[in-house]
C-alpha cells in the first residue's frame, strides 16, 4: 500500500494566497459588474524595464542561431550574471561576497523552501510570527514540527512581532539552530538597523546557528543607513545564507530569476561535531535537483545591472513607493495605525478587528483585495497587509473606496 507523507495533513487547508484567490474569484463570480482592485499578493504590475526587454530579444535571437545557441548552462548560473551580482549588490556595499558563492535560481520562494533539506530533521527552528508562510509550511512538510494547535505548530520557536517591538522580534530566550529573518519584512514592511541585525549575527555565532536571511525586498530600501544585505554585518559570512530575487526588484514575477548566497565560510555540523561547508551541500542539492535558469532569462537579469537597467528599475520601485506613501497617508488619515511602506512595498495596518472579517468587508464593500494578517500567523491577527503593487490610479481609487466603505 502506497503511503502519503502525513506531514502534509498537518498543514492548514490551503496556502494563504490560494485562499485569497479563491475568495476573490467567488466574489467576482457573484458580482461580475464590480471591478476588483487587487492589493493582496505582492505581484508586480509594471512591464519589464526596456533594458531587460532588449536583452531578452537579443538572447532569444542567439538561441535561434546554431553558432550562439546554448543548451544546459552551468549549475550555479552563468558567470556573466554572478560577477555583476557580486560586484554591484555586495562588494559595492562593502560586503565580501564572491561570484563563486552565488547560486542563480528560478525564485526566492523555491530556495527559501528547499534550503531546509540540507539541515538535519531534528534541529530547532526559530520563525518569526507574523511570517511569510513558506518558511513554516516547508518545515511542516519536512516533518520538523508537531501538529497545529491554536494557530501554532508544536516544535517551532516563534519569534513574536508586535506593535510594542515594532515587529522586530527579540532574540530567542533559548538555544535554536536555524533562524529565519526577512528584512524589509514581508508581511509587516518593518526594517532592521545594522546594530539590531548584528545582535542576530552574534547570537548565531554564539549558538553555532545559521540565519536564513530573506532580502527579497532590499531594493525598496531608500534609507542609506539600513543594511541591504546581512553580509554588511561583521561575522555574517560564517553564519548566514541570503536570498534575493529579481521579482520585485525588476518585475520578474512572471520571468523567474533569483539567487541565493551561500558563503564558503558558512558551516554546519555533523552529529559528531565535524564542520561541513554548506556551500558544498547546497551545490550538491542544486546540481542533483535543478537544471538552472534559462540562458535568455539570465541575460535579462544581467541587464538589470546595466546603467539603463539600474535607472529603469529604480524608476519602477519609486513608482511603487509612491503608491505605498499614498496608502500610508490615506489609511493613517482614517485613524488606523500602520507600519511599513517607507522602505518596503507592504503596509501593515492594525484593523482593530478580526483579520478575515476585515478582508471580507473590504472585498464586499469596496471591492478591494488585501491580505489578512492572520494568514501570516497568530501575531498577525487583527492586522491586514496592503500591497503597493498596482497602478497609481488604481491605488487612489482603492483608497477612495475604502474611505467610503468604512464611513458606511
Ligand atoms: C507576497 O505577497 O507575500 C509575495 O508576493 C509572495 C511571494 O513572493 O511568493
mmCIF file of C-alpha atoms in Angstrom, residues 23 351-365 370 372-374 381-384 406:
data_model
loop_
_atom_site.group_PDB
_atom_site.id
_atom_site.type_symbol
_atom_site.label_atom_id
_atom_site.label_comp_id
_atom_site.label_asym_id
_atom_site.label_seq_id
_atom_site.Cartn_x
_atom_site.Cartn_y
_atom_site.Cartn_z
ATOM 1 C CA UNK A 23 -12.405 34.076 -2.195
ATOM 2 C CA UNK A 351 -7.530 46.849 11.590
ATOM 3 C CA UNK A 352 -8.709 46.605 15.207
ATOM 4 C CA UNK A 353 -10.923 43.680 14.209
ATOM 5 C CA UNK A 354 -10.658 40.082 13.029
ATOM 6 C CA UNK A 355 -8.320 39.989 10.001
ATOM 7 C CA UNK A 356 -10.511 37.817 7.784
ATOM 8 C CA UNK A 357 -13.608 39.835 8.691
ATOM 9 C CA UNK A 358 -11.787 42.996 7.680
ATOM 10 C CA UNK A 359 -10.652 41.291 4.484
ATOM 11 C CA UNK A 360 -14.261 40.321 3.678
ATOM 12 C CA UNK A 361 -15.501 43.814 4.494
ATOM 13 C CA UNK A 362 -13.017 45.455 2.122
ATOM 14 C CA UNK A 363 -13.838 42.933 -0.576
ATOM 15 C CA UNK A 364 -17.601 43.190 -0.222
ATOM 16 C CA UNK A 365 -17.947 46.905 0.426
ATOM 17 C CA UNK A 370 -5.909 42.907 0.757
ATOM 18 C CA UNK A 372 -5.495 39.224 6.149
ATOM 19 C CA UNK A 373 -2.739 39.428 8.731
ATOM 20 C CA UNK A 374 -3.960 36.267 10.460
ATOM 21 C CA UNK A 381 -4.485 38.534 13.907
ATOM 22 C CA UNK A 382 -6.237 41.884 13.845
ATOM 23 C CA UNK A 383 -3.998 43.230 11.080
ATOM 24 C CA UNK A 384 -4.256 43.416 7.323
ATOM 25 C CA UNK A 406 -15.568 52.476 6.322
#
